[in-house]
Short mmCIF file of C-alpha atoms and ligand atoms in Angstrom, two decimals:
data_model
loop_
_atom_site.label_atom_id
_atom_site.label_comp_id
_atom_site.label_asym_id
_atom_site.label_seq_id
_atom_site.Cartn_x
_atom_site.Cartn_y
_atom_site.Cartn_z
CA MET A 86 0.17 -0.02 0.08
CA GLY A 87 1.64 3.15 -1.22
CA TYR A 88 1.25 6.62 0.32
CA GLN A 89 -1.40 8.98 -1.36
CA TYR A 90 0.18 12.48 -1.24
CA ASP A 91 -2.29 15.45 -0.95
CA ARG A 92 -1.33 18.19 -3.67
CA GLU A 93 -3.54 20.72 -1.91
CA ASN A 94 -1.46 20.66 1.47
CA ILE A 95 -0.15 23.96 2.73
CA PHE A 96 3.42 23.11 1.91
CA ALA A 97 2.64 22.11 -1.73
CA LYS A 98 1.05 25.57 -2.16
CA ILE A 99 4.18 27.06 -0.70
CA LEU A 100 6.22 25.13 -3.24
CA ARG A 101 3.98 26.34 -6.12
CA LYS A 102 4.33 29.78 -4.67
CA GLU A 103 0.43 30.00 -4.34
CA ILE A 104 1.00 31.19 -0.73
CA PRO A 105 4.02 33.42 0.39
CA SER A 106 6.76 32.01 2.71
CA GLU A 107 9.86 33.51 4.15
CA THR A 108 12.73 31.51 2.35
CA VAL A 109 15.80 30.86 4.32
CA HIS A 110 17.64 28.66 1.73
CA GLU A 111 16.72 26.97 -1.55
CA THR A 112 18.36 24.19 -3.70
CA LYS A 113 17.33 22.12 -6.74
CA HIS A 114 15.41 19.61 -4.44
CA SER A 115 14.85 21.28 -1.21
CA LEU A 116 13.46 24.40 0.43
CA ALA A 117 13.79 25.95 4.06
CA PHE A 118 11.58 28.47 5.13
CA LYS A 119 10.50 30.27 8.58
CA ASP A 120 7.65 28.54 10.42
CA ILE A 121 4.61 30.97 10.52
CA ASN A 122 4.10 30.28 14.23
CA PRO A 123 7.63 29.85 15.73
CA ALA A 124 7.97 27.72 18.92
CA ALA A 125 11.46 29.02 19.41
CA PRO A 126 13.64 32.03 18.57
CA THR A 127 14.63 30.07 15.50
CA HIS A 128 12.08 27.80 14.00
CA ILE A 129 12.96 26.81 10.31
CA LEU A 130 11.03 24.27 8.39
CA ILE A 131 12.98 22.15 5.93
CA ILE A 132 11.14 20.19 3.13
CA PRO A 133 12.05 18.20 -0.03
CA LYS A 134 10.53 19.69 -3.12
CA GLY A 135 9.32 16.31 -4.18
CA SER A 136 5.77 15.03 -3.09
CA TYR A 137 6.73 13.07 0.00
CA VAL A 138 4.44 12.49 2.80
CA ASN A 139 6.81 11.90 5.53
CA PHE A 140 10.33 10.54 6.03
CA ASP A 141 9.82 6.81 5.62
CA HIS A 142 7.97 7.76 2.24
CA PHE A 143 11.03 9.99 1.46
CA GLY A 144 13.55 7.21 2.16
CA SER A 145 11.70 4.50 0.17
CA ASP A 146 10.98 6.69 -2.83
CA ALA A 147 13.23 9.83 -3.28
CA SER A 148 16.21 9.44 -5.51
CA GLU A 149 19.77 9.48 -4.29
CA GLU A 150 20.33 12.96 -5.44
CA GLU A 151 17.27 14.13 -3.46
CA ILE A 152 18.35 12.43 -0.26
CA ILE A 153 21.74 13.85 -0.44
CA ASP A 154 20.47 17.31 -1.39
CA PHE A 155 17.92 17.22 1.49
CA ASN A 156 20.69 16.09 4.03
CA GLN A 157 23.02 18.76 2.87
CA THR A 158 20.21 21.30 3.12
CA VAL A 159 19.56 20.42 6.74
CA THR A 160 23.34 20.80 7.40
CA THR A 161 23.57 24.21 5.49
CA VAL A 162 20.55 25.58 7.43
CA ILE A 163 21.87 24.55 10.87
CA GLN A 164 25.31 26.15 10.03
CA GLN A 165 23.60 29.36 8.51
CA ALA A 166 21.43 29.62 11.71
CA LYS A 167 24.77 29.27 13.75
CA LEU A 168 23.27 26.71 15.81
CA ASP A 169 25.95 24.13 15.42
CA PRO A 170 28.07 23.50 18.56
CA ASN A 171 31.08 23.05 16.17
CA SER A 172 30.96 26.78 15.58
CA ASN A 173 30.32 27.74 19.19
CA GLY A 174 26.53 27.54 18.55
CA GLU A 175 24.37 26.65 21.33
CA GLY A 176 22.52 23.36 19.77
CA TYR A 177 19.34 22.81 18.31
CA ARG A 178 16.58 20.26 18.02
CA LEU A 179 15.63 18.45 14.87
CA ILE A 180 11.84 17.24 14.71
CA THR A 181 9.88 15.35 12.13
CA ASN A 182 6.48 14.67 13.10
CA THR A 183 4.90 11.71 11.36
CA GLY A 184 1.21 10.35 11.14
CA LEU A 185 -1.40 10.00 13.96
CA ASN A 186 0.81 9.60 17.13
CA GLY A 187 3.69 11.83 15.79
CA VAL A 188 0.68 14.49 15.61
CA GLN A 189 1.66 15.64 12.24
CA GLU A 190 -0.42 18.54 10.83
CA VAL A 191 0.87 19.12 7.28
CA PRO A 192 1.08 15.89 5.23
CA HIS A 193 4.37 16.84 3.46
CA LEU A 194 7.65 15.72 4.95
CA HIS A 195 9.22 18.64 6.92
CA PHE A 196 12.11 18.84 9.53
CA HIS A 197 11.65 21.40 12.31
CA LEU A 198 14.85 22.98 13.16
CA LEU A 199 14.48 24.62 16.48
CA GLY A 200 16.99 26.66 18.28
CA GLY A 201 17.68 29.91 20.45
CA ARG A 202 16.34 28.54 23.77
CA ASN A 203 16.45 25.50 25.85
CA MET A 204 14.10 22.97 24.37
CA GLY A 205 13.44 21.22 27.54
CA THR A 206 12.16 17.63 27.92
CA MET A 207 11.94 15.99 24.48
CA VAL A 208 8.45 14.57 25.02
CA VAL A 209 5.66 14.63 27.67
CA ARG A 210 6.13 11.43 29.78
P1 5GP B 53 3.45 19.66 12.06
O1 5GP B 53 2.51 19.78 13.10
O2 5GP B 53 2.87 19.03 10.87
O3 5GP B 53 4.90 18.84 12.47
O4 5GP B 53 4.03 21.07 11.86
C1 5GP B 53 3.36 22.03 10.69
C2 5GP B 53 4.07 23.25 10.97
O5 5GP B 53 3.71 24.00 10.03
C3 5GP B 53 3.66 24.07 12.25
O6 5GP B 53 4.58 24.28 13.08
C4 5GP B 53 2.87 25.49 11.60
O7 5GP B 53 3.04 26.44 12.42
C5 5GP B 53 3.45 25.54 10.36
N1 5GP B 53 2.77 26.04 9.32
C6 5GP B 53 1.40 25.76 9.22
N2 5GP B 53 0.72 26.65 7.98
C7 5GP B 53 2.00 27.37 7.59
C8 5GP B 53 1.87 28.29 6.74
O8 5GP B 53 1.06 28.59 5.85
N3 5GP B 53 3.35 28.78 6.44
C9 5GP B 53 4.37 28.49 7.13
N4 5GP B 53 5.53 29.31 7.01
N5 5GP B 53 4.32 27.69 8.15
C10 5GP B 53 3.21 26.99 8.48
#
């Protein structure tokens, strides 16, 4: 059973430039933009341009070129935001919510890059 991609989801509309977003970084296969409702001083969403619902969909169906591009984009955005401890950044949290239990709102794969404050406990116990 394959994933059905909803072409009318908000991030698909952002990719088609039907609704505006604040781009942070863009490559051939990936886009990073600011979250409209930030949960931290830095809150950037990083998405592949391809039609993938979540990370396991992406990992199964994306090309090597897309996977490499996406991984490189995540790293670049972390470094551009000066969050990487290697450059004296104070660290970050990278999250990808998936499906019902992951409480995913938008059905297009996205990584949340959060930084600029202590993120506290990872999940409610
Ligand atoms: P999820 O709950 O699916 O992991 O996260 C969806 C994220 O998308 C939320 O953090 C929400 O604030 C963000 N978001 C929803 N609609 C828009 C929008 O139109 N533009 C931007 N930039 N972010 C959005």
